[in-house]
mmCIF file of C-alpha atoms and ligand atoms in Angstrom:
data_model
loop_
_atom_site.group_PDB
_atom_site.id
_atom_site.type_symbol
_atom_site.label_atom_id
_atom_site.label_comp_id
_atom_site.label_asym_id
_atom_site.label_seq_id
_atom_site.Cartn_x
_atom_site.Cartn_y
_atom_site.Cartn_z
ATOM 1 C CA SER A 1 67.784 78.502 51.965
ATOM 2 C CA SER A 2 67.115 75.537 49.675
ATOM 3 C CA SER A 3 69.107 77.018 46.815
ATOM 4 C CA PHE A 4 72.842 76.772 46.568
ATOM 5 C CA VAL A 5 75.232 78.662 44.338
ATOM 6 C CA SER A 6 78.194 76.450 43.518
ATOM 7 C CA TYR A 7 81.237 76.678 41.314
ATOM 8 C CA ASP A 8 82.670 73.196 41.464
ATOM 9 C CA GLY A 9 86.060 73.990 39.952
ATOM 10 C CA ARG A 10 84.827 76.537 37.457
ATOM 11 C CA VAL A 11 87.492 79.106 36.549
ATOM 12 C CA VAL A 12 86.681 82.731 37.222
ATOM 13 C CA VAL A 13 88.783 85.760 36.340
ATOM 14 C CA VAL A 14 88.251 88.769 38.605
ATOM 15 C CA THR A 15 89.901 92.022 37.557
ATOM 16 C CA GLY A 16 90.927 94.513 40.235
ATOM 17 C CA ALA A 17 90.621 91.789 42.866
ATOM 18 C CA GLY A 18 93.453 92.981 45.095
ATOM 19 C CA ASN A 19 91.325 95.417 47.083
ATOM 20 C CA GLY A 20 87.803 96.407 48.009
ATOM 21 C CA ILE A 21 84.894 94.887 46.135
ATOM 22 C CA GLY A 22 87.016 92.713 43.820
ATOM 23 C CA ARG A 23 88.803 91.150 46.782
ATOM 24 C CA ALA A 24 85.419 90.272 48.305
ATOM 25 C CA HIS A 25 84.351 88.743 44.966
ATOM 26 C CA ALA A 26 87.497 86.602 44.815
ATOM 27 C CA LEU A 27 87.235 85.345 48.395
ATOM 28 C CA THR A 28 83.536 84.552 48.032
ATOM 29 C CA LEU A 29 83.990 82.768 44.708
ATOM 30 C CA ALA A 30 86.836 80.676 46.101
ATOM 31 C CA SER A 31 84.729 79.760 49.139
ATOM 32 C CA ARG A 32 82.165 78.331 46.685
ATOM 33 C CA GLY A 33 84.752 76.153 44.963
ATOM 34 C CA ALA A 34 85.773 78.427 42.101
ATOM 35 C CA ARG A 35 89.349 78.514 40.888
ATOM 36 C CA VAL A 36 90.076 82.220 40.782
ATOM 37 C CA VAL A 37 92.498 84.322 38.782
ATOM 38 C CA VAL A 38 93.061 87.278 41.071
ATOM 39 C CA ASN A 39 94.075 90.126 38.795
ATOM 40 C CA ASP A 40 95.347 93.393 40.161
ATOM 41 C CA LEU A 41 97.997 95.831 39.134
ATOM 42 C CA GLY A 42 98.089 97.025 42.724
ATOM 43 C CA GLY A 43 98.074 100.748 42.028
ATOM 44 C CA ALA A 44 96.618 103.665 43.941
ATOM 45 C CA VAL A 45 93.008 104.832 43.526
ATOM 46 C CA ASP A 46 94.104 107.060 40.624
ATOM 47 C CA GLY A 47 95.832 104.092 38.955
ATOM 48 C CA SER A 48 99.416 105.138 39.669
ATOM 49 C CA GLY A 49 102.040 102.685 40.949
ATOM 50 C CA THR A 50 102.000 98.925 41.524
ATOM 51 C CA SER A 51 102.032 96.558 44.525
ATOM 52 C CA GLY A 52 101.538 92.941 45.539
ATOM 53 C CA ALA A 53 97.814 93.290 46.250
ATOM 54 C CA ALA A 54 96.845 90.364 43.979
ATOM 55 C CA GLN A 55 99.281 87.952 45.608
ATOM 56 C CA ARG A 56 98.046 88.891 49.090
ATOM 57 C CA VAL A 57 94.498 87.914 48.130
ATOM 58 C CA VAL A 58 95.744 84.694 46.543
ATOM 59 C CA ASP A 59 97.563 83.900 49.800
ATOM 60 C CA GLU A 60 94.340 84.485 51.751
ATOM 61 C CA ILE A 61 92.394 82.179 49.459
ATOM 62 C CA VAL A 62 95.012 79.446 49.601
ATOM 63 C CA ALA A 63 95.262 79.746 53.400
ATOM 64 C CA ALA A 64 91.507 79.151 53.553
ATOM 65 C CA GLY A 65 91.893 76.006 51.459
ATOM 66 C CA GLY A 66 90.900 77.507 48.101
ATOM 67 C CA GLU A 67 92.561 77.693 44.702
ATOM 68 C CA ALA A 68 93.800 80.905 43.124
ATOM 69 C CA VAL A 69 96.569 82.379 41.022
ATOM 70 C CA ALA A 70 97.687 85.986 40.826
ATOM 71 C CA SER A 71 97.995 88.190 37.768
ATOM 72 C CA THR A 72 99.524 91.656 37.952
ATOM 73 C CA ASP A 73 98.690 92.491 34.335
ATOM 74 C CA SER A 74 97.046 95.822 33.630
ATOM 75 C CA VAL A 75 93.626 95.485 32.050
ATOM 76 C CA ALA A 76 94.185 98.884 30.466
ATOM 77 C CA THR A 77 96.182 97.410 27.578
ATOM 78 C CA VAL A 78 95.412 94.828 24.908
ATOM 79 C CA GLU A 79 98.571 92.893 25.874
ATOM 80 C CA GLY A 80 97.643 92.957 29.566
ATOM 81 C CA GLY A 81 94.177 91.564 28.884
ATOM 82 C CA ARG A 82 95.594 88.814 26.731
ATOM 83 C CA ALA A 83 98.245 87.908 29.336
ATOM 84 C CA LEU A 84 95.552 87.766 32.022
ATOM 85 C CA ILE A 85 93.427 85.294 30.071
ATOM 86 C CA ASP A 86 96.578 83.309 29.198
ATOM 87 C CA THR A 87 97.199 82.993 32.943
ATOM 88 C CA ALA A 88 93.800 81.337 33.377
ATOM 89 C CA ILE A 89 94.331 79.019 30.403
ATOM 90 C CA GLU A 90 97.847 78.035 31.464
ATOM 91 C CA ALA A 91 96.730 77.341 35.034
ATOM 92 C CA TRP A 92 93.472 75.514 34.381
ATOM 93 C CA GLY A 93 92.731 75.367 30.653
ATOM 94 C CA ARG A 94 89.429 77.229 30.758
ATOM 95 C CA VAL A 95 87.636 80.487 31.527
ATOM 96 C CA ASP A 96 84.074 80.021 32.730
ATOM 97 C CA ALA A 97 83.391 83.511 33.989
ATOM 98 C CA VAL A 98 84.887 86.983 33.988
ATOM 99 C CA ILE A 99 84.015 89.639 36.527
ATOM 100 C CA HIS A 100 85.433 92.918 35.269
ATOM 101 C CA ASN A 101 85.723 95.025 38.383
ATOM 102 C CA ALA A 102 89.036 96.880 38.036
ATOM 103 C CA GLY A 103 88.666 100.596 38.242
ATOM 104 C CA ILE A 104 90.310 103.906 38.967
ATOM 105 C CA LEU A 105 89.044 107.382 39.771
ATOM 106 C CA ARG A 106 90.331 110.735 38.592
ATOM 107 C CA ASP A 107 87.538 113.077 39.578
ATOM 108 C CA ARG A 108 87.722 116.503 38.003
ATOM 109 C CA SER A 109 85.029 118.813 36.667
ATOM 110 C CA PHE A 110 84.650 118.795 32.882
ATOM 111 C CA ALA A 111 86.059 122.312 32.634
ATOM 112 C CA LYS A 112 89.216 121.424 34.532
ATOM 113 C CA MET A 113 90.024 117.921 33.357
ATOM 114 C CA GLU A 114 93.303 117.039 31.661
ATOM 115 C CA ASP A 115 93.781 114.659 28.747
ATOM 116 C CA ALA A 116 94.926 111.842 31.016
ATOM 117 C CA ASP A 117 91.778 112.210 33.149
ATOM 118 C CA VAL A 118 89.833 111.177 30.060
ATOM 119 C CA THR A 119 91.995 108.435 28.607
ATOM 120 C CA SER A 120 93.256 106.651 31.725
ATOM 121 C CA VAL A 121 89.737 106.263 33.122
ATOM 122 C CA LEU A 122 88.237 105.101 29.824
ATOM 123 C CA ASP A 123 91.155 102.703 29.300
ATOM 124 C CA VAL A 124 90.720 100.862 32.611
ATOM 125 C CA HIS A 125 86.936 100.657 32.893
ATOM 126 C CA LEU A 126 85.727 100.460 29.310
ATOM 127 C CA GLY A 127 88.872 99.550 27.395
ATOM 128 C CA GLY A 128 89.602 97.007 30.129
ATOM 129 C CA ALA A 129 86.368 95.179 29.392
ATOM 130 C CA PHE A 130 87.312 94.809 25.727
ATOM 131 C CA ASN A 131 90.924 93.910 26.539
ATOM 132 C CA VAL A 132 89.881 91.088 28.873
ATOM 133 C CA LEU A 133 86.686 89.859 27.252
ATOM 134 C CA ARG A 134 87.933 89.629 23.676
ATOM 135 C CA PRO A 135 90.557 86.968 24.521
ATOM 136 C CA ALA A 136 88.165 85.226 26.957
ATOM 137 C CA TRP A 137 85.273 85.085 24.486
ATOM 138 C CA PRO A 138 86.526 82.293 22.128
ATOM 139 C CA HIS A 139 87.101 80.008 25.148
ATOM 140 C CA MET A 140 83.527 80.584 26.287
ATOM 141 C CA VAL A 141 82.092 80.092 22.802
ATOM 142 C CA GLU A 142 84.036 76.859 22.405
ATOM 143 C CA ALA A 143 82.822 75.605 25.785
ATOM 144 C CA GLY A 144 79.249 76.673 25.042
ATOM 145 C CA TYR A 145 79.190 78.326 28.444
ATOM 146 C CA GLY A 146 80.119 81.637 29.961
ATOM 147 C CA ARG A 147 79.170 84.207 32.540
ATOM 148 C CA ILE A 148 80.225 87.844 32.309
ATOM 149 C CA VAL A 149 79.658 90.426 35.029
ATOM 150 C CA LEU A 150 80.482 94.051 34.312
ATOM 151 C CA THR A 151 80.776 96.716 36.984
ATOM 152 C CA THR A 152 78.801 99.827 36.188
ATOM 153 C CA SER A 153 78.004 102.668 38.571
ATOM 154 C CA SER A 154 75.260 105.034 39.622
ATOM 155 C CA SER A 155 77.550 107.749 38.235
ATOM 156 C CA GLY A 156 77.199 106.307 34.757
ATOM 157 C CA LEU A 157 73.570 105.282 35.011
ATOM 158 C CA LEU A 158 72.316 108.376 36.812
ATOM 159 C CA GLY A 159 75.105 110.979 36.896
ATOM 160 C CA ASN A 160 77.526 112.403 39.425
ATOM 161 C CA PHE A 161 79.333 115.740 39.483
ATOM 162 C CA GLY A 162 83.002 115.646 38.494
ATOM 163 C CA GLN A 163 82.910 112.163 36.980
ATOM 164 C CA SER A 164 82.386 112.692 33.263
ATOM 165 C CA SER A 165 84.995 110.212 32.020
ATOM 166 C CA TYR A 166 84.177 107.684 34.729
ATOM 167 C CA ALA A 167 80.445 107.963 34.059
ATOM 168 C CA ALA A 168 80.877 107.693 30.294
ATOM 169 C CA ALA A 169 82.984 104.556 30.749
ATOM 170 C CA LYS A 170 80.482 103.040 33.172
ATOM 171 C CA ALA A 171 77.539 103.779 30.870
ATOM 172 C CA GLY A 172 79.566 102.445 27.941
ATOM 173 C CA LEU A 173 79.776 99.105 29.726
ATOM 174 C CA ILE A 174 75.978 98.889 29.520
ATOM 175 C CA GLY A 175 76.163 99.239 25.743
ATOM 176 C CA LEU A 176 78.732 96.469 25.706
ATOM 177 C CA MET A 177 76.544 94.282 27.946
ATOM 178 C CA ASN A 178 73.547 94.712 25.646
ATOM 179 C CA VAL A 179 75.456 93.553 22.574
ATOM 180 C CA LEU A 180 77.450 90.738 24.197
ATOM 181 C CA ALA A 181 74.232 89.337 25.665
ATOM 182 C CA LEU A 182 72.772 89.129 22.150
ATOM 183 C CA GLU A 183 75.956 87.759 20.558
ATOM 184 C CA GLY A 184 76.585 85.277 23.374
ATOM 185 C CA ALA A 185 73.053 83.899 23.638
ATOM 186 C CA ARG A 186 73.537 80.931 21.318
ATOM 187 C CA SER A 187 76.769 79.997 23.114
ATOM 188 C CA GLY A 188 75.325 79.876 26.599
ATOM 189 C CA ILE A 189 77.027 83.121 27.587
ATOM 190 C CA LEU A 190 75.032 85.347 29.932
ATOM 191 C CA VAL A 191 76.075 88.956 30.438
ATOM 192 C CA ASN A 192 74.952 91.127 33.334
ATOM 193 C CA ALA A 193 76.114 94.148 35.302
ATOM 194 C CA ILE A 194 76.252 95.274 38.899
ATOM 195 C CA SER A 195 76.065 98.824 40.129
ATOM 196 C CA PRO A 196 77.679 98.702 43.578
ATOM 197 C CA THR A 197 77.894 100.978 46.560
ATOM 198 C CA ALA A 198 80.489 99.829 49.073
ATOM 199 C CA ALA A 199 82.895 101.176 51.654
ATOM 200 C CA THR A 200 86.319 100.864 50.020
ATOM 201 C CA ARG A 201 89.318 103.128 49.640
ATOM 202 C CA MET A 202 87.526 104.532 46.576
ATOM 203 C CA THR A 203 84.584 105.806 48.615
ATOM 204 C CA GLU A 204 86.477 106.787 51.765
ATOM 205 C CA GLY A 205 84.717 109.706 53.421
ATOM 206 C CA LEU A 206 81.789 109.649 50.967
ATOM 207 C CA LEU A 207 79.271 107.296 52.565
ATOM 208 C CA GLY A 208 78.623 109.168 55.794
ATOM 209 C CA GLU A 209 77.655 107.790 59.170
ATOM 210 C CA LEU A 210 76.460 104.428 57.933
ATOM 211 C CA ALA A 211 79.652 103.754 55.940
ATOM 212 C CA GLU A 212 80.518 100.594 57.819
ATOM 213 C CA ARG A 213 77.183 99.071 56.820
ATOM 214 C CA PHE A 214 78.300 99.186 53.172
ATOM 215 C CA ASP A 215 80.397 96.047 53.446
ATOM 216 C CA PRO A 216 81.762 94.979 50.011
ATOM 217 C CA GLN A 217 80.575 91.501 50.971
ATOM 218 C CA HIS A 218 77.005 92.569 50.135
ATOM 219 C CA VAL A 219 78.169 93.227 46.577
ATOM 220 C CA ALA A 220 80.194 90.024 46.373
ATOM 221 C CA ALA A 221 77.123 87.894 47.110
ATOM 222 C CA VAL A 222 75.286 89.362 44.119
ATOM 223 C CA ALA A 223 78.287 89.097 41.787
ATOM 224 C CA THR A 224 78.920 85.510 42.872
ATOM 225 C CA TYR A 225 75.302 84.696 42.047
ATOM 226 C CA LEU A 226 75.498 86.466 38.654
ATOM 227 C CA ALA A 227 78.708 84.673 37.637
ATOM 228 C CA SER A 228 77.373 81.244 38.596
ATOM 229 C CA GLU A 229 75.815 78.425 36.624
ATOM 230 C CA GLN A 230 72.670 78.903 38.731
ATOM 231 C CA CYS A 231 72.172 82.422 37.323
ATOM 232 C CA GLU A 232 69.666 82.596 34.476
ATOM 233 C CA LEU A 233 69.514 86.373 34.222
ATOM 234 C CA ASP A 234 70.797 88.033 31.081
ATOM 235 C CA ARG A 235 71.285 91.693 30.139
ATOM 236 C CA THR A 236 70.212 92.788 33.603
ATOM 237 C CA ILE A 237 71.642 95.518 35.827
ATOM 238 C CA LEU A 238 71.466 94.813 39.545
ATOM 239 C CA THR A 239 72.210 97.605 41.969
ATOM 240 C CA VAL A 240 73.543 96.567 45.376
ATOM 241 C CA GLY A 241 74.811 98.284 48.460
ATOM 242 C CA GLY A 242 74.482 97.856 52.209
ATOM 243 C CA GLY A 243 72.302 94.779 51.831
ATOM 244 C CA ARG A 244 69.693 96.364 49.562
ATOM 245 C CA VAL A 245 69.529 94.856 46.081
ATOM 246 C CA GLY A 246 67.465 96.297 43.251
ATOM 247 C CA ARG A 247 67.334 96.631 39.504
ATOM 248 C CA VAL A 248 68.080 99.482 37.127
ATOM 249 C CA PHE A 249 66.659 99.249 33.621
ATOM 250 C CA ILE A 250 66.274 101.151 30.387
ATOM 251 C CA GLY A 251 62.636 101.514 29.446
ATOM 252 C CA VAL A 252 60.940 102.826 26.336
ATOM 253 C CA THR A 253 57.559 104.564 26.426
ATOM 254 C CA PRO A 254 54.765 104.132 23.880
ATOM 255 C CA GLY A 255 55.222 107.825 23.167
ATOM 256 C CA TRP A 256 53.300 109.862 20.634
ATOM 257 C CA TYR A 257 52.562 109.170 16.989
ATOM 258 C CA GLY A 258 52.360 112.220 14.757
ATOM 259 C CA GLY A 259 50.921 110.595 11.638
ATOM 260 C CA ARG A 260 52.214 109.765 8.152
ATOM 261 C CA GLU A 261 53.422 113.260 7.360
ATOM 262 C CA PRO A 262 56.597 114.292 9.238
ATOM 263 C CA ALA A 263 55.682 116.383 12.259
ATOM 264 C CA THR A 264 56.763 120.003 12.468
ATOM 265 C CA PRO A 265 58.911 121.242 15.362
ATOM 266 C CA ASP A 266 55.753 122.959 16.609
ATOM 267 C CA ASP A 267 53.903 119.624 16.702
ATOM 268 C CA VAL A 268 56.741 118.243 18.828
ATOM 269 C CA LEU A 269 56.478 121.256 21.130
ATOM 270 C CA ASP A 270 52.746 120.651 21.532
ATOM 271 C CA ALA A 271 53.156 116.922 22.161
ATOM 272 C CA ILE A 272 56.213 117.013 24.428
ATOM 273 C CA GLY A 273 54.192 116.070 27.521
ATOM 274 C CA GLU A 274 52.862 112.929 25.855
ATOM 275 C CA ILE A 275 56.262 112.147 24.322
ATOM 276 C CA THR A 276 58.048 112.242 27.674
ATOM 277 C CA SER A 277 55.323 110.615 29.781
ATOM 278 C CA LEU A 278 56.597 107.533 31.590
ATOM 279 C CA ASP A 279 53.224 105.763 31.500
ATOM 280 C CA ASP A 280 53.080 102.218 30.127
ATOM 281 C CA PHE A 281 56.790 101.865 29.380
ATOM 282 C CA ILE A 282 58.229 98.577 28.230
ATOM 283 C CA VAL A 283 61.720 97.162 28.887
ATOM 284 C CA PRO A 284 62.938 96.016 25.456
ATOM 285 C CA LYS A 285 65.251 93.023 25.171
ATOM 286 C CA GLY A 286 67.157 94.605 22.298
ATOM 287 C CA GLY A 287 67.041 97.342 19.689
ATOM 288 C CA ALA A 288 64.848 95.159 17.469
ATOM 289 C CA ASP A 289 62.077 95.319 20.077
ATOM 290 C CA GLU A 290 61.807 99.059 19.655
ATOM 291 C CA ILE A 291 61.654 98.792 15.884
ATOM 292 C CA ALA A 292 58.856 96.242 16.308
ATOM 293 C CA LEU A 293 57.040 98.714 18.552
ATOM 294 C CA ILE A 294 57.257 101.397 15.856
ATOM 295 C CA GLN A 295 56.108 98.968 13.155
ATOM 296 C CA GLN A 296 53.098 98.103 15.285
ATOM 297 C CA VAL A 297 52.110 101.756 15.506
ATOM 298 C CA LEU A 298 52.657 102.308 11.774
ATOM 299 C CA GLY A 299 50.757 99.152 10.890
ATOM 300 C CA SER A 300 47.610 100.426 12.540
ATOM 301 C CA ASP A 301 47.596 103.649 10.515
HETATM 302 P P1 NAI B 1 89.314 99.779 44.844
HETATM 303 O O1 NAI B 1 90.190 100.898 44.473
HETATM 304 O O2 NAI B 1 89.350 99.274 46.239
HETATM 305 O O3 NAI B 1 89.548 98.546 43.879
HETATM 306 C C1 NAI B 1 89.787 98.675 42.507
HETATM 307 C C2 NAI B 1 90.949 97.780 42.152
HETATM 308 O O4 NAI B 1 91.175 97.822 40.727
HETATM 309 C C3 NAI B 1 92.251 98.199 42.832
HETATM 310 O O5 NAI B 1 92.778 97.133 43.583
HETATM 311 C C4 NAI B 1 93.146 98.598 41.678
HETATM 312 O O6 NAI B 1 94.512 98.309 41.901
HETATM 313 C C5 NAI B 1 92.574 97.761 40.547
HETATM 314 N N1 NAI B 1 92.974 98.292 39.247
HETATM 315 C C6 NAI B 1 92.953 99.589 38.852
HETATM 316 N N2 NAI B 1 93.441 99.715 37.628
HETATM 317 C C7 NAI B 1 93.776 98.469 37.212
HETATM 318 C C8 NAI B 1 94.330 97.957 36.011
HETATM 319 N N3 NAI B 1 94.647 98.761 34.986
HETATM 320 N N4 NAI B 1 94.531 96.628 35.911
HETATM 321 C C9 NAI B 1 94.223 95.804 36.938
HETATM 322 N N5 NAI B 1 93.711 96.241 38.103
HETATM 323 C C10 NAI B 1 93.487 97.561 38.235
HETATM 324 O O7 NAI B 1 87.817 100.250 44.490
HETATM 325 P P2 NAI B 1 86.406 99.499 44.666
HETATM 326 O O8 NAI B 1 85.518 100.438 45.360
HETATM 327 O O9 NAI B 1 86.577 98.138 45.195
HETATM 328 O O10 NAI B 1 85.902 99.445 43.142
HETATM 329 C C11 NAI B 1 85.677 98.247 42.426
HETATM 330 C C12 NAI B 1 84.811 98.559 41.207
HETATM 331 O O11 NAI B 1 83.516 98.991 41.623
HETATM 332 C C13 NAI B 1 85.364 99.670 40.314
HETATM 333 O O12 NAI B 1 85.105 99.357 38.958
HETATM 334 C C14 NAI B 1 84.553 100.866 40.731
HETATM 335 O O13 NAI B 1 84.490 101.839 39.719
HETATM 336 C C15 NAI B 1 83.215 100.219 40.989
HETATM 337 N N6 NAI B 1 82.341 101.010 41.842
HETATM 338 C C16 NAI B 1 82.589 101.125 43.178
HETATM 339 C C17 NAI B 1 81.718 101.842 43.973
HETATM 340 C C18 NAI B 1 81.873 101.895 45.450
HETATM 341 O O14 NAI B 1 80.928 102.375 46.122
HETATM 342 N N7 NAI B 1 82.977 101.437 46.024
HETATM 343 C C19 NAI B 1 80.573 102.584 43.387
HETATM 344 C C20 NAI B 1 80.375 102.354 41.998
HETATM 345 C C21 NAI B 1 81.253 101.597 41.268
#
């Protein structure tokens, strides 16, 4: 390859980097010259408990000749997010990129879920993004540079039984991506998301016979590209697993125009085929693009 993704001392915060996909992100980033804040509370898959997972990954990075510091702060609280970004600033005085990857699972059908199955999952995945990115943001704006990678999921984008809170949090991250991309544009901040599939403790027993092919390293390569200076993508969702990389997008169709007088429910019933047809969709770059599309239709009537 003639292209090279490099970090050259840039400072990257990776949440949930003590295990699985986040660990692969941290090791890959460090191998490209990034200085990495390895954040991990070190809990179990359901978020309970703590351990030294972050420090173990830091030790691996340092042993390989890289630079990293550990943070055991929980991203699920405002204070934890602030302390995590403080760790980056105290160590190296800057935050060039944040990969928010920390996550927990508490699968339960909607009928059976308990209060904590809602709040704890929302707090880590979606709340965590706010808790970490809000303190990181002013540093990026001041530097006129930033890269943000959020971790969404096929559960959130497409649905998965028993994962209502997880899916809502993961889809919520796409809403956050869309707005931060717009607000960060004039400050050189690019915001993208990955939707991974990887063999980790989180997916143990779920990926079938080919599980070992779903090496988290496949995901780390894409995240390390997205968080780099070489990345020019913005507001884009890349889906990656087992070496296959694709894109997921939200499209809007031209739809049906019912005229100047408000349609009746019966008109909608009659037109529902045309309304829901996927032909000739566009991929808007923001909400304003859809308003422009409507204005174009109205203008020609
Ligand atoms: P994992 O369980 O191996 O890693 C997640 C890490 O996040 C753990 O080390 C955990 O301690 C850490 N963490 C949890 N709560 C935290 C908190 N409050 N503060 C700091 N760290 C915390 O799981 P995996 O598979 O590596 O997942 C990484 C991300 O990818 C998650 O966001 C997950 O939802 C997402 N994902 C994974 C998929 C897969 O196929 N493995 C599929 C779709 C999404």
